[in-house]
PDB file of C-alpha atoms in Angstrom:
ATOM      1  CA  MET A 255      95.429  88.605 104.708  1.00 44.00           C
ATOM      2  CA  THR A 256      96.131  85.094 105.969  1.00 43.00           C
ATOM      3  CA  ILE A 257      99.661  83.787 105.837  1.00 45.00           C
ATOM      4  CA  GLN A 258     100.039  80.050 105.497  1.00 44.00           C
ATOM      5  CA  GLU A 259     102.473  77.334 104.409  1.00 43.00           C
ATOM      6  CA  THR A 260     104.636  76.916 107.470  1.00 44.00           C
ATOM      7  CA  GLY A 261     104.613  73.190 106.973  1.00 46.00           C
ATOM      8  CA  THR A 262     102.901  72.472 110.280  1.00 44.00           C
ATOM      9  CA  ALA A 263      99.269  71.867 111.093  1.00 46.00           C
ATOM     10  CA  ARG A 264      97.460  74.667 112.876  1.00 47.00           C
ATOM     11  CA  PRO A 265      96.575  73.707 116.425  1.00 48.00           C
ATOM     12  CA  ALA A 266      92.968  73.740 117.478  1.00 47.00           C
ATOM     13  CA  GLY A 267      91.974  76.520 119.821  1.00 45.00           C
ATOM     14  CA  ARG A 268      90.846  80.093 119.775  1.00 48.00           C
ATOM     15  CA  PRO A 269      90.158  81.659 116.357  1.00 51.00           C
ATOM     16  CA  ARG A 270      93.113  83.326 114.710  1.00 60.00           C
ATOM     17  CA  SER A 271      93.233  87.090 114.567  1.00 77.00           C
ATOM     18  CA  GLU A 272      94.160  88.424 111.141  1.00 87.00           C
ATOM     19  CA  LYS A 273      94.888  91.779 112.763  1.00 91.00           C
ATOM     20  CA  ALA A 274      97.427  90.201 115.111  1.00 91.00           C
ATOM     21  CA  GLU A 275      98.954  88.223 112.274  1.00 94.00           C
ATOM     22  CA  LYS A 276      99.341  91.336 110.144  1.00 94.00           C
ATOM     23  CA  SER A 277     100.909  93.200 113.091  1.00 96.00           C
ATOM     24  CA  ILE A 278     103.431  90.400 113.571  1.00 96.00           C
ATOM     25  CA  ILE A 279     104.368  90.341 109.879  1.00 96.00           C
ATOM     26  CA  GLU A 280     104.709  94.145 109.815  1.00 95.00           C
ATOM     27  CA  ALA A 281     106.803  94.148 112.989  1.00 96.00           C
ATOM     28  CA  THR A 282     109.145  91.555 111.499  1.00 94.00           C
ATOM     29  CA  LEU A 283     109.598  93.577 108.312  1.00 92.00           C
ATOM     30  CA  ASP A 284     110.031  96.812 110.259  1.00 92.00           C
ATOM     31  CA  LEU A 285     112.796  95.366 112.415  1.00 92.00           C
ATOM     32  CA  ILE A 286     114.653  93.921 109.439  1.00 89.00           C
ATOM     33  CA  GLY A 287     114.154  97.153 107.508  1.00 86.00           C
ATOM     34  CA  GLU A 288     115.674  99.104 110.380  1.00 88.00           C
ATOM     35  CA  GLY A 289     118.859  97.093 110.041  1.00 85.00           C
ATOM     36  CA  MET A 290     118.300  94.116 112.316  1.00 88.00           C
ATOM     37  CA  GLY A 291     119.704  91.010 110.678  1.00 86.00           C
ATOM     38  CA  VAL A 292     117.963  87.666 110.791  1.00 88.00           C
ATOM     39  CA  SER A 293     120.524  86.418 113.302  1.00 88.00           C
ATOM     40  CA  GLU A 294     119.773  89.334 115.649  1.00 91.00           C
ATOM     41  CA  LEU A 295     116.022  89.137 115.221  1.00 93.00           C
ATOM     42  CA  THR A 296     114.217  87.577 118.177  1.00 95.00           C
ATOM     43  CA  ILE A 297     110.663  86.495 118.829  1.00 96.00           C
ATOM     44  CA  GLU A 298     110.742  88.744 121.895  1.00 96.00           C
ATOM     45  CA  ALA A 299     111.598  91.815 119.825  1.00 97.00           C
ATOM     46  CA  ILE A 300     108.921  91.002 117.263  1.00 97.00           C
ATOM     47  CA  ALA A 301     106.296  90.435 119.943  1.00 97.00           C
ATOM     48  CA  SER A 302     107.186  93.727 121.631  1.00 96.00           C
ATOM     49  CA  ARG A 303     106.999  95.675 118.370  1.00 97.00           C
ATOM     50  CA  ALA A 304     103.739  93.998 117.340  1.00 96.00           C
ATOM     51  CA  GLY A 305     102.145  94.488 120.746  1.00 96.00           C
ATOM     52  CA  VAL A 306     101.380  90.801 121.205  1.00 95.00           C
ATOM     53  CA  GLY A 307     102.596  88.035 123.469  1.00 95.00           C
ATOM     54  CA  LYS A 308     105.174  85.488 122.360  1.00 95.00           C
ATOM     55  CA  THR A 309     102.545  82.761 122.600  1.00 94.00           C
ATOM     56  CA  THR A 310     100.504  84.595 119.961  1.00 95.00           C
ATOM     57  CA  ILE A 311     103.447  84.274 117.592  1.00 96.00           C
ATOM     58  CA  TYR A 312     104.195  80.645 118.441  1.00 95.00           C
ATOM     59  CA  ARG A 313     100.536  79.825 117.908  1.00 94.00           C
ATOM     60  CA  ARG A 314     101.086  80.720 114.241  1.00 94.00           C
ATOM     61  CA  TRP A 315     104.758  79.976 113.580  1.00 95.00           C
ATOM     62  CA  SER A 316     106.814  77.224 115.166  1.00 92.00           C
ATOM     63  CA  ASN A 317     110.064  79.205 114.931  1.00 92.00           C
ATOM     64  CA  LYS A 318     111.665  82.448 113.786  1.00 93.00           C
ATOM     65  CA  GLU A 319     112.679  81.071 110.393  1.00 91.00           C
ATOM     66  CA  ASP A 320     109.082  80.162 109.502  1.00 93.00           C
ATOM     67  CA  LEU A 321     107.983  83.677 110.401  1.00 94.00           C
ATOM     68  CA  VAL A 322     110.759  85.338 108.403  1.00 92.00           C
ATOM     69  CA  VAL A 323     109.912  83.266 105.301  1.00 91.00           C
ATOM     70  CA  ASP A 324     106.265  84.313 105.544  1.00 93.00           C
ATOM     71  CA  ALA A 325     107.184  87.950 106.154  1.00 92.00           C
ATOM     72  CA  LEU A 326     109.566  88.134 103.204  1.00 89.00           C
ATOM     73  CA  SER A 327     107.031  86.383 100.984  1.00 88.00           C
ATOM     74  CA  THR A 328     104.502  89.166 101.571  1.00 88.00           C
ATOM     75  CA  LEU A 329     106.904  91.556  99.824  1.00 85.00           C
ATOM     76  CA  LYS A 330     106.393  89.625  96.614  1.00 83.00           C
ATOM     77  CA  ALA A 331     103.157  90.606  94.932  1.00 77.00           C
ATOM     78  CA  PRO A 332     101.056  87.817  93.414  1.00 82.00           C
ATOM     79  CA  LEU A 333     101.954  86.845  89.887  1.00 87.00           C
ATOM     80  CA  PRO A 334     100.329  89.272  87.457  1.00 88.00           C
ATOM     81  CA  PRO A 335      97.603  87.885  85.206  1.00 89.00           C
ATOM     82  CA  LEU A 336      99.031  86.925  81.833  1.00 91.00           C
ATOM     83  CA  ALA A 337      96.800  87.562  78.825  1.00 88.00           C
ATOM     84  CA  GLY A 338      98.554  84.980  76.680  1.00 85.00           C
ATOM     85  CA  THR A 339      98.038  87.063  73.560  1.00 87.00           C
ATOM     86  CA  SER A 340     101.746  87.590  72.890  1.00 94.00           C
ATOM     87  CA  VAL A 341     105.068  86.651  74.410  1.00 96.00           C
ATOM     88  CA  ARG A 342     106.060  90.311  74.506  1.00 96.00           C
ATOM     89  CA  ASP A 343     102.993  91.384  76.503  1.00 96.00           C
ATOM     90  CA  ASP A 344     103.353  88.556  79.009  1.00 97.00           C
ATOM     91  CA  LEU A 345     107.063  89.171  79.534  1.00 97.00           C
ATOM     92  CA  ILE A 346     106.405  92.869  80.084  1.00 96.00           C
ATOM     93  CA  ALA A 347     103.770  92.008  82.698  1.00 95.00           C
ATOM     94  CA  LEU A 348     106.211  89.733  84.565  1.00 95.00           C
ATOM     95  CA  VAL A 349     109.120  92.179  84.399  1.00 94.00           C
ATOM     96  CA  ASP A 350     106.967  95.134  85.395  1.00 93.00           C
ATOM     97  CA  ALA A 351     106.017  93.275  88.578  1.00 90.00           C
ATOM     98  CA  MET A 352     109.738  93.285  89.436  1.00 88.00           C
ATOM     99  CA  ARG A 353     109.929  97.009  88.755  1.00 87.00           C
ATOM    100  CA  ARG A 354     106.998  97.749  91.045  1.00 85.00           C
ATOM    101  CA  GLU A 355     108.414  95.652  93.891  1.00 82.00           C
ATOM    102  CA  HIS A 356     111.867  97.208  93.736  1.00 77.00           C
ATOM    103  CA  GLY A 357     110.373 100.663  93.453  1.00 68.00           C
ATOM    104  CA  GLN A 358     109.244 100.395  97.071  1.00 73.00           C
ATOM    105  CA  ALA A 359     112.075 101.551  99.340  1.00 68.00           C
ATOM    106  CA  ARG A 360     110.992  99.367 102.244  1.00 74.00           C
ATOM    107  CA  SER A 361     110.840  96.198 100.184  1.00 78.00           C
ATOM    108  CA  ARG A 362     114.212  96.914  98.627  1.00 73.00           C
ATOM    109  CA  CYS A 363     115.846  97.591 102.001  1.00 72.00           C
ATOM    110  CA  VAL A 364     114.375  94.542 103.718  1.00 78.00           C
ATOM    111  CA  MET A 365     115.314  92.186 100.887  1.00 76.00           C
ATOM    112  CA  ASN A 366     118.886  93.517 100.700  1.00 76.00           C
ATOM    113  CA  ILE A 367     119.427  93.019 104.430  1.00 76.00           C
ATOM    114  CA  ALA A 368     117.752  89.635 104.555  1.00 74.00           C
ATOM    115  CA  MET A 369     119.491  88.240 101.460  1.00 76.00           C
ATOM    116  CA  SER A 370     122.878  89.298 102.829  1.00 82.00           C
ATOM    117  CA  GLU A 371     122.447  86.549 105.434  1.00 83.00           C
ATOM    118  CA  ALA A 372     121.591  83.816 102.958  1.00 82.00           C
ATOM    119  CA  ASP A 373     124.890  82.041 103.660  1.00 86.00           C
ATOM    120  CA  ARG A 374     124.112  81.852 107.374  1.00 87.00           C
ATOM    121  CA  TYR A 375     120.543  80.651 106.861  1.00 87.00           C
ATOM    122  CA  PRO A 376     120.667  78.585 103.646  1.00 89.00           C
ATOM    123  CA  GLN A 377     117.558  76.539 104.427  1.00 88.00           C
ATOM    124  CA  LEU A 378     115.522  79.646 105.229  1.00 86.00           C
ATOM    125  CA  PHE A 379     116.406  81.289 101.945  1.00 87.00           C
ATOM    126  CA  GLU A 380     116.020  78.090  99.973  1.00 90.00           C
ATOM    127  CA  ARG A 381     112.445  77.957 101.266  1.00 89.00           C
ATOM    128  CA  PHE A 382     111.898  81.612 100.450  1.00 87.00           C
ATOM    129  CA  LEU A 383     113.221  81.189  96.904  1.00 88.00           C
ATOM    130  CA  LYS A 384     111.048  78.113  96.378  1.00 91.00           C
ATOM    131  CA  ARG A 385     107.964  79.893  97.645  1.00 88.00           C
ATOM    132  CA  ALA A 386     108.350  83.419  96.265  1.00 86.00           C
ATOM    133  CA  VAL A 387     110.846  83.284  93.392  1.00 88.00           C
ATOM    134  CA  GLU A 388     110.413  79.907  91.701  1.00 93.00           C
ATOM    135  CA  PRO A 389     106.761  80.505  90.677  1.00 93.00           C
ATOM    136  CA  ARG A 390     107.861  83.652  88.807  1.00 92.00           C
ATOM    137  CA  ARG A 391     110.789  81.881  87.225  1.00 94.00           C
ATOM    138  CA  GLU A 392     108.533  79.060  86.096  1.00 96.00           C
ATOM    139  CA  ALA A 393     105.973  81.519  84.697  1.00 95.00           C
ATOM    140  CA  MET A 394     108.664  83.221  82.621  1.00 96.00           C
ATOM    141  CA  ARG A 395     109.980  79.872  81.434  1.00 97.00           C
ATOM    142  CA  GLN A 396     106.512  78.867  80.251  1.00 96.00           C
ATOM    143  CA  VAL A 397     106.051  82.162  78.378  1.00 97.00           C
ATOM    144  CA  ILE A 398     109.407  81.758  76.607  1.00 97.00           C
ATOM    145  CA  GLU A 399     108.752  78.113  75.748  1.00 97.00           C
ATOM    146  CA  ARG A 400     105.344  79.111  74.396  1.00 96.00           C
ATOM    147  CA  GLY A 401     107.044  81.733  72.242  1.00 96.00           C
ATOM    148  CA  ILE A 402     109.426  79.157  70.822  1.00 97.00           C
ATOM    149  CA  ALA A 403     106.531  76.813  70.051  1.00 96.00           C
ATOM    150  CA  SER A 404     104.496  79.574  68.366  1.00 95.00           C
ATOM    151  CA  GLY A 405     107.419  80.863  66.319  1.00 96.00           C
ATOM    152  CA  GLU A 406     107.532  84.230  68.087  1.00 96.00           C
ATOM    153  CA  LEU A 407     111.016  83.341  69.362  1.00 97.00           C
ATOM    154  CA  ARG A 408     113.949  81.529  67.745  1.00 96.00           C
ATOM    155  CA  ALA A 409     113.654  77.755  67.683  1.00 96.00           C
ATOM    156  CA  ASP A 410     117.242  77.370  68.961  1.00 97.00           C
ATOM    157  CA  LEU A 411     116.801  79.811  71.838  1.00 97.00           C
ATOM    158  CA  ASP A 412     118.454  78.817  75.130  1.00 97.00           C
ATOM    159  CA  VAL A 413     115.545  79.235  77.572  1.00 97.00           C
ATOM    160  CA  ASP A 414     117.717  79.555  80.685  1.00 96.00           C
ATOM    161  CA  MET A 415     119.917  82.162  79.025  1.00 96.00           C
ATOM    162  CA  ALA A 416     116.851  84.095  77.845  1.00 97.00           C
ATOM    163  CA  GLN A 417     115.483  84.161  81.399  1.00 96.00           C
ATOM    164  CA  ALA A 418     118.833  85.304  82.761  1.00 95.00           C
ATOM    165  CA  MET A 419     119.083  88.091  80.193  1.00 95.00           C
ATOM    166  CA  ILE A 420     115.632  89.467  80.983  1.00 96.00           C
ATOM    167  CA  SER A 421     115.637  89.047  84.770  1.00 93.00           C
ATOM    168  CA  GLY A 422     119.303  89.981  85.127  1.00 92.00           C
ATOM    169  CA  THR A 423     118.872  93.195  83.176  1.00 92.00           C
ATOM    170  CA  MET A 424     115.942  94.193  85.336  1.00 89.00           C
ATOM    171  CA  LEU A 425     117.853  93.390  88.521  1.00 85.00           C
ATOM    172  CA  TRP A 426     120.761  95.511  87.309  1.00 87.00           C
ATOM    173  CA  HIS A 427     118.423  98.465  86.839  1.00 85.00           C
ATOM    174  CA  THR A 428     116.845  98.019  90.271  1.00 79.00           C
ATOM    175  CA  LYS A 429     120.138  97.614  92.156  1.00 77.00           C
ATOM    176  CA  TRP A 430     122.904  99.356  90.228  1.00 76.00           C
ATOM    177  CA  GLY A 431     121.269 101.317  87.435  1.00 69.00           C
ATOM    178  CA  PRO A 432     120.895 105.093  87.228  1.00 67.00           C
ATOM    179  CA  ALA A 433     119.215 106.489  90.315  1.00 56.00           C
ATOM    180  CA  GLY A 434     115.492 106.751  89.888  1.00 57.00           C
ATOM    181  CA  ASP A 435     115.450 104.863  86.575  1.00 66.00           C
ATOM    182  CA  LEU A 436     112.406 102.776  87.415  1.00 75.00           C
ATOM    183  CA  SER A 437     110.218 104.603  84.937  1.00 83.00           C
ATOM    184  CA  LEU A 438     106.892 103.180  83.871  1.00 86.00           C
ATOM    185  CA  ASP A 439     108.271 102.063  80.513  1.00 91.00           C
ATOM    186  CA  LEU A 440     111.344 100.304  81.933  1.00 92.00           C
ATOM    187  CA  ALA A 441     109.881  96.801  81.653  1.00 93.00           C
ATOM    188  CA  GLU A 442     108.917  97.482  78.051  1.00 95.00           C
ATOM    189  CA  ARG A 443     112.429  98.712  77.216  1.00 94.00           C
ATOM    190  CA  VAL A 444     114.078  95.743  78.897  1.00 95.00           C
ATOM    191  CA  VAL A 445     111.861  93.209  77.143  1.00 97.00           C
ATOM    192  CA  ASP A 446     112.178  94.863  73.727  1.00 97.00           C
ATOM    193  CA  ALA A 447     115.978  94.960  74.021  1.00 95.00           C
ATOM    194  CA  ALA A 448     116.033  91.265  74.913  1.00 95.00           C
ATOM    195  CA  LEU A 449     113.572  90.260  72.207  1.00 96.00           C
ATOM    196  CA  ALA A 450     115.717  91.964  69.572  1.00 94.00           C
ATOM    197  CA  GLY A 451     118.154  89.087  69.979  1.00 92.00           C
ATOM    198  CA  MET A 452     115.560  86.359  70.494  1.00 94.00           C
ATOM    199  CA  ALA A 453     113.254  86.870  67.545  1.00 89.00           C
ATOM    200  CA  PRO A 454     113.429  84.490  64.567  1.00 89.00           C
TER     201      PRO A 454
END
């Protein structure tokens, strides 16, 4: 796995080690998951946990914020393939990706701790949202707009409100819903409940 998009050109030199890079990413997530906030996190601590030198980290990331963005982004699985056969099927695929992510205790813990510091590191989290969240939001928007165009959804549907209803309901289940209610059919239930008010 190769992590990119730090916004800086890679310096020439010795070949990069994917093993070292993975160790650094894992060390960063481990430390955050153990309760270390972004403000407390240091390159020294990450290097020590990963078993690498600080220069190995700085060879890949110019600062801590770049590394944290990359580490958090690995918790977001790639967008699921969308068949395009029906709005319902595509929405279920997108929402089920949320269910799978939040079903992993480590991912949930790390994201909760990291997002709690969004006010202190607004630029860091703006970059994370742009990189990891916006593509999903845009994918859902396109599915809903396609549904309006095809007549599967109401012509007067408020697209932003529809997105909020679907995503917000899923977030409620993952954060505040009944314990353990991340059953395999949750995405289907969420989407069907939402579509009941969106159909023509």
